[in-house]
Coordinates of N, CA and C in Angstrom, one line a residue:
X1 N 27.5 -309.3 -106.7 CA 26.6 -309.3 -107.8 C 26.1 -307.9 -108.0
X2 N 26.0 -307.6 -109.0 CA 26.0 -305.9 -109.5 C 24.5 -306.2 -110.3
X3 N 23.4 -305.0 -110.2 CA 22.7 -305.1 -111.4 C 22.4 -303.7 -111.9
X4 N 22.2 -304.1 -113.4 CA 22.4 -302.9 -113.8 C 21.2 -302.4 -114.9
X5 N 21.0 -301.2 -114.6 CA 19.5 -300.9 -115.1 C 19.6 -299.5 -115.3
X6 N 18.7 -298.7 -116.4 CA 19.0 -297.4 -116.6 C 18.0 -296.6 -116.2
X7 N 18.4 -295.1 -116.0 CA 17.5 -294.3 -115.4 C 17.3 -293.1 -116.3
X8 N 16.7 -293.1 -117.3 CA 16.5 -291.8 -118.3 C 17.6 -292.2 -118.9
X9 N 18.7 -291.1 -119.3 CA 19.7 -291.7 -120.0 C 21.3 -292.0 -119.0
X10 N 21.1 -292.1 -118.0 CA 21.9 -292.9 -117.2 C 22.0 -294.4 -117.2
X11 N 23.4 -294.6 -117.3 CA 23.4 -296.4 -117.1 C 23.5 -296.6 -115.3
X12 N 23.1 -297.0 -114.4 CA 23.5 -297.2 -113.2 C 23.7 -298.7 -112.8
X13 N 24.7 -298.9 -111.9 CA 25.3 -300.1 -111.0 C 24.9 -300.4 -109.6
X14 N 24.1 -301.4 -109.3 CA 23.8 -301.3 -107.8 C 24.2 -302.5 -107.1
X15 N 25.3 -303.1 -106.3 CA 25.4 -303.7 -105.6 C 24.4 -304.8 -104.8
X16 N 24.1 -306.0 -105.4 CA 23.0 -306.7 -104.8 C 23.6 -307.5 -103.7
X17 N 24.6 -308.0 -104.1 CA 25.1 -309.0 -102.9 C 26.7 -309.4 -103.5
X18 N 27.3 -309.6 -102.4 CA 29.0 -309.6 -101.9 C 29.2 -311.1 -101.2
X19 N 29.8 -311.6 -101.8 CA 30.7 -312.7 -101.1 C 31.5 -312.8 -100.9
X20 N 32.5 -313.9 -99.9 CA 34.1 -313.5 -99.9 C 34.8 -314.9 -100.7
X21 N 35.8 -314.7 -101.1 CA 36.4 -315.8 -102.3 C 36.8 -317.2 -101.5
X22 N 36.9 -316.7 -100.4 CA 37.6 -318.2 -99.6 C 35.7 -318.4 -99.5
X23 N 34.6 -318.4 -99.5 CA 33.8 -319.0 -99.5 C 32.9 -319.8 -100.6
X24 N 33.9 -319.7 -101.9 CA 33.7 -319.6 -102.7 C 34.2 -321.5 -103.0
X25 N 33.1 -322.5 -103.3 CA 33.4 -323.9 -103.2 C 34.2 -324.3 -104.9
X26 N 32.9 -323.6 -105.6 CA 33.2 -324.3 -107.1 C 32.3 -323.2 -107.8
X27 N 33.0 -322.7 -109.4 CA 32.1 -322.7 -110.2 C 32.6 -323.4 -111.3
X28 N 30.8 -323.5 -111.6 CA 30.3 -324.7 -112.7 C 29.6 -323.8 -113.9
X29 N 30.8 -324.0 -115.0 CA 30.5 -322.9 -116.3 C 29.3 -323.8 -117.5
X30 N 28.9 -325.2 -116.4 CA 27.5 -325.6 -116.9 C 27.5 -325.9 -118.5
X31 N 28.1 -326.2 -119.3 CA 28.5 -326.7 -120.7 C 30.0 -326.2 -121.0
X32 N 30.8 -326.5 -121.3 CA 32.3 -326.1 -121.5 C 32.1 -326.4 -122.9
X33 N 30.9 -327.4 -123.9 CA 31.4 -327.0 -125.5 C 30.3 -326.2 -125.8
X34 N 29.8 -325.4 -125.4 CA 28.6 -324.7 -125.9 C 28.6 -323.1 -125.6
X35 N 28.9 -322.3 -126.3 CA 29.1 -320.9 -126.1 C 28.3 -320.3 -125.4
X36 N 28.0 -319.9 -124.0 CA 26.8 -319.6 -123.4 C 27.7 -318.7 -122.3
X37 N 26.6 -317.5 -121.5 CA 27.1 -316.9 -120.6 C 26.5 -317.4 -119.3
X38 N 25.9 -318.1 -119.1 CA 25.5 -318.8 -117.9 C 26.6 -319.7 -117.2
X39 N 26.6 -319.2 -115.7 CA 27.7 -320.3 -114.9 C 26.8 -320.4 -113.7
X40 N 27.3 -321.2 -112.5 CA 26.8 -321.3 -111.5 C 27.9 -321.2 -110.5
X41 N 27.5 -320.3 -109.8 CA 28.8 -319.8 -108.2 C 28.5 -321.2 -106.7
X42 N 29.3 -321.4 -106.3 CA 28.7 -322.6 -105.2 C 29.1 -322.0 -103.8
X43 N 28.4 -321.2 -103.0 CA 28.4 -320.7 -102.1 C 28.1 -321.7 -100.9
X44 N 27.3 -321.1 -99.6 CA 26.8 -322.2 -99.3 C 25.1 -322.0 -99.8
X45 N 25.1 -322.0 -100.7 CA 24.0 -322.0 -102.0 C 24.4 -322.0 -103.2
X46 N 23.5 -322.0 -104.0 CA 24.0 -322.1 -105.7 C 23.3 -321.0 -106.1
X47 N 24.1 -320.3 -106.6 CA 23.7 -319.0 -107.2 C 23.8 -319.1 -109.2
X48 N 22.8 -318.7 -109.3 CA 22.6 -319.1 -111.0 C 22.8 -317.5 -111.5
X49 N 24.2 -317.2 -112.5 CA 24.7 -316.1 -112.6 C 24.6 -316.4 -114.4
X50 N 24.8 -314.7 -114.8 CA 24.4 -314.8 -116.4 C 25.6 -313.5 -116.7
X51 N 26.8 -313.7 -117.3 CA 27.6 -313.0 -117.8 C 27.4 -312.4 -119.2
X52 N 28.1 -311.2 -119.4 CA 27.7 -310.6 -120.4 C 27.9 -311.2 -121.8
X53 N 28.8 -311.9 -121.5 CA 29.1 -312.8 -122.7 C 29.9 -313.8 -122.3
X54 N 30.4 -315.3 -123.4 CA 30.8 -316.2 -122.9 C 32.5 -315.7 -122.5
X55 N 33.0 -314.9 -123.3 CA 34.1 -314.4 -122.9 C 34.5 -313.7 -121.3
X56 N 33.6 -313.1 -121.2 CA 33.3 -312.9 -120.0 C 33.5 -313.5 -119.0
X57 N 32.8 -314.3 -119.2 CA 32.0 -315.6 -118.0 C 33.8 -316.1 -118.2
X58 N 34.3 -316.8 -119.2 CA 35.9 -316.8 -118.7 C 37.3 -316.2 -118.4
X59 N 36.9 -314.7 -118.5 CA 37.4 -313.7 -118.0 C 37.5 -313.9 -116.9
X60 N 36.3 -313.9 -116.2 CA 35.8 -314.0 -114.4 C 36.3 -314.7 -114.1
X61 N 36.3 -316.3 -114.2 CA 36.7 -317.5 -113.8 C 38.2 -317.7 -113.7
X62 N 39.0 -316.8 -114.9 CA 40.6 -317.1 -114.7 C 40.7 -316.0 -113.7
X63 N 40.2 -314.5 -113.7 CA 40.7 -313.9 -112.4 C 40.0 -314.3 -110.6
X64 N 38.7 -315.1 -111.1 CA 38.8 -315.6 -109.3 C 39.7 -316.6 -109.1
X65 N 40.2 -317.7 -110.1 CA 41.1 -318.2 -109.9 C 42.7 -317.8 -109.9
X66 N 43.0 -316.9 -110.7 CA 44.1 -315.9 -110.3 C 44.5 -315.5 -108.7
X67 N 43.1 -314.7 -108.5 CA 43.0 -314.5 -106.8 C 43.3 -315.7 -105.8
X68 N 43.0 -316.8 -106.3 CA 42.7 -317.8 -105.4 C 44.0 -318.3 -104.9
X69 N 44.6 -318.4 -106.2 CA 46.2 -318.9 -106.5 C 47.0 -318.0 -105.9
X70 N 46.7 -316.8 -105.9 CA 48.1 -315.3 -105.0 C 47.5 -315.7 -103.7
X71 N 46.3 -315.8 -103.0 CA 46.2 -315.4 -102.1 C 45.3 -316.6 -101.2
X72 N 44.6 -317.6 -101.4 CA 44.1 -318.5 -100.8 C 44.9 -320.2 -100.9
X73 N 45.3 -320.1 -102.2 CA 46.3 -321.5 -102.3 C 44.7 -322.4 -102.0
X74 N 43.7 -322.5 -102.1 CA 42.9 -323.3 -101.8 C 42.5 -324.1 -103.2
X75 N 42.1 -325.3 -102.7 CA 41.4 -325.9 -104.3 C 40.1 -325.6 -104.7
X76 N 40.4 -324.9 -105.2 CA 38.9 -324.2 -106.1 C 38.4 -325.0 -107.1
X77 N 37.3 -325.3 -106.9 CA 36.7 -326.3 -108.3 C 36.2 -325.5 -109.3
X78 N 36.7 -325.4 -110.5 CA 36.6 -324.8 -112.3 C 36.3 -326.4 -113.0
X79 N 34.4 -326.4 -112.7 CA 34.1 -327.2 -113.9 C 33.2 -326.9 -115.0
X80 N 33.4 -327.8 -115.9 CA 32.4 -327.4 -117.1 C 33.3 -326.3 -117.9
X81 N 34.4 -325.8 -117.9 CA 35.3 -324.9 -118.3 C 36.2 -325.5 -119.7
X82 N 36.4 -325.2 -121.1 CA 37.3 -325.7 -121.5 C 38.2 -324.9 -121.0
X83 N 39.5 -326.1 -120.7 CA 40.7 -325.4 -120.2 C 41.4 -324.7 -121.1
X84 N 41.2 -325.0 -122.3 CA 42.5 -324.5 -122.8 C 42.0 -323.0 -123.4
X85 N 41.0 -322.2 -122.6 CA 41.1 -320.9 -122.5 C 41.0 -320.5 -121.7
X86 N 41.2 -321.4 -119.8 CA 41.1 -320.5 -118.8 C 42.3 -321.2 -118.1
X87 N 43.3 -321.8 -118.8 CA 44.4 -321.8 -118.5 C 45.6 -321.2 -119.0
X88 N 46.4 -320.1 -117.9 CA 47.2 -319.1 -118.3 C 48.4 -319.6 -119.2
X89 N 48.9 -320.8 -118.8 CA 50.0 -321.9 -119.8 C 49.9 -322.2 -120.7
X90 N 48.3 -321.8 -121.1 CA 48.1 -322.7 -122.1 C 48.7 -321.6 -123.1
X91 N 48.6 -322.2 -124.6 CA 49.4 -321.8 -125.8 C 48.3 -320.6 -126.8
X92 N 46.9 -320.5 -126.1 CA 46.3 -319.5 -126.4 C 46.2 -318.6 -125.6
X93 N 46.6 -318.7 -124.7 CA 46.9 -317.2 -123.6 C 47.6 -316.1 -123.7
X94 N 46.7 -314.6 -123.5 CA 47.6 -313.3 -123.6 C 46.5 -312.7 -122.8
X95 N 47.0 -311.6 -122.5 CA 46.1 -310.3 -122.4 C 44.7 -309.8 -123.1
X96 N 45.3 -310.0 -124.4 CA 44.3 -309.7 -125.4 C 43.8 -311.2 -126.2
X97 N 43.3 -312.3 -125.5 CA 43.2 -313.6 -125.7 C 42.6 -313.9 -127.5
X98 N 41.9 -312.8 -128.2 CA 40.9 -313.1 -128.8 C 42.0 -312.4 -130.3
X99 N 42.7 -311.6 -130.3 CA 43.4 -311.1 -131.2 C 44.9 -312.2 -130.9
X100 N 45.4 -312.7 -130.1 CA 46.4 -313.3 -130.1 C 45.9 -314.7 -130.8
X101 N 44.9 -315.1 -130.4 CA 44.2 -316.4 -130.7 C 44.3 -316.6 -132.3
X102 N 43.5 -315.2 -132.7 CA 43.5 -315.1 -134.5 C 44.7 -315.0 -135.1
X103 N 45.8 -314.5 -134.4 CA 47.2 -313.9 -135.2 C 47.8 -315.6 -135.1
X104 N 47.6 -316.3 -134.2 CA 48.1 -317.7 -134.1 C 47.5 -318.7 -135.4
X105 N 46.3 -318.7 -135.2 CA 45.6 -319.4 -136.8 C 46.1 -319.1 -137.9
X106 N 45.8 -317.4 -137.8 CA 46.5 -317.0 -139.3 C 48.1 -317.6 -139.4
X107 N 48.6 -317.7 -138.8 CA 50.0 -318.1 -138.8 C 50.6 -319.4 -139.1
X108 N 49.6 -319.7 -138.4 CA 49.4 -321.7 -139.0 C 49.0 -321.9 -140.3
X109 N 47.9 -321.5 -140.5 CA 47.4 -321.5 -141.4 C 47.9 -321.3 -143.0
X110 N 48.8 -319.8 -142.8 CA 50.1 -319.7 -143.7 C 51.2 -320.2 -144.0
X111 N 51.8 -320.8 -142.4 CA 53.3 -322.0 -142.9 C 52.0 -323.2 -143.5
X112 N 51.0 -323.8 -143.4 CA 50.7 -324.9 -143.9 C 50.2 -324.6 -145.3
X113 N 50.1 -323.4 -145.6 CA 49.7 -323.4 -146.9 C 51.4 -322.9 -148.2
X114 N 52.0 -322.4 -147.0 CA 53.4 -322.7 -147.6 C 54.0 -323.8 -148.1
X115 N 54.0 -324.8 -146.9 CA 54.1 -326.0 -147.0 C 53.5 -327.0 -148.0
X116 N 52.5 -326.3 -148.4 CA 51.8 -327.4 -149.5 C 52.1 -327.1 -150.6
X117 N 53.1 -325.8 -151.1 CA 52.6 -325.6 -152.3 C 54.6 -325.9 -152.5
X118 N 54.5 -326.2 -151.5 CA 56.8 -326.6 -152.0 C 56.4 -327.8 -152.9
X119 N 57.7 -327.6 -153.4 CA 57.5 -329.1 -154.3 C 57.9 -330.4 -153.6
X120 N 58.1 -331.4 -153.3 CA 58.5 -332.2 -152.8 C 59.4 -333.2 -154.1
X121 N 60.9 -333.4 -153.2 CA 61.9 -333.9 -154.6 C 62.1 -335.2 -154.4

């Protein structure tokens, strides 16, 4: 856990506390239809965490589970998450999740407006 606070016109980062991933039970992203940056970490405590943004907060969640998957094989609990942006299979997945996502709408959106304007014989 990092906090971060400024000193004149410095941004600074200070290390509050470290956990290790294999101790890591479950996080609970605490509403999956509600855009919010709040999740909860399940240690052997519950740690109530606030991400910079909701994107974020799913940023985080696909790379501890990324980690988990190369290197613990353990079952990690991801609840409260819609899946189908913190899963890498899924059909809105890239790198740049948020410009791929739009180029896919727009795309849809144009074969169906194609589609409507054919004649049908």
């Amino acid at each position: 856990m990092v906090k971060h606070f400024r000193v004149d016109r410095e941004e600074k980062y200070e290390i509050i506390e470290k956990w290790f991933l294999k101790d890591l039970e479950m996080i609970d992203g605490k509403e999956a239809d509600t855009d919010n940056p709040y999740f909860d970490m399940h240690f052997h405590k519950v740690y109530n965490l606030e991400a910079y943004s909701c994107a974020s907060k799913y940023t985080f969640a696909r790379t501890l589970n990324k980690l988990n998957e190369t290197y613990l094989k353990k079952d990690l609990k991801i609840v409260n998450f819609d899946d189908t942006y913190l899963n890498d299979d899924s059909i809105w997945s890239s790198n740049n999740r948020d410009c791929l996502v739009l180029m896919r709408i727009c795309f849809y959106a144009s074969n169906l407006l194609c589609l409507s304007l054919c004649p049908l014989s």
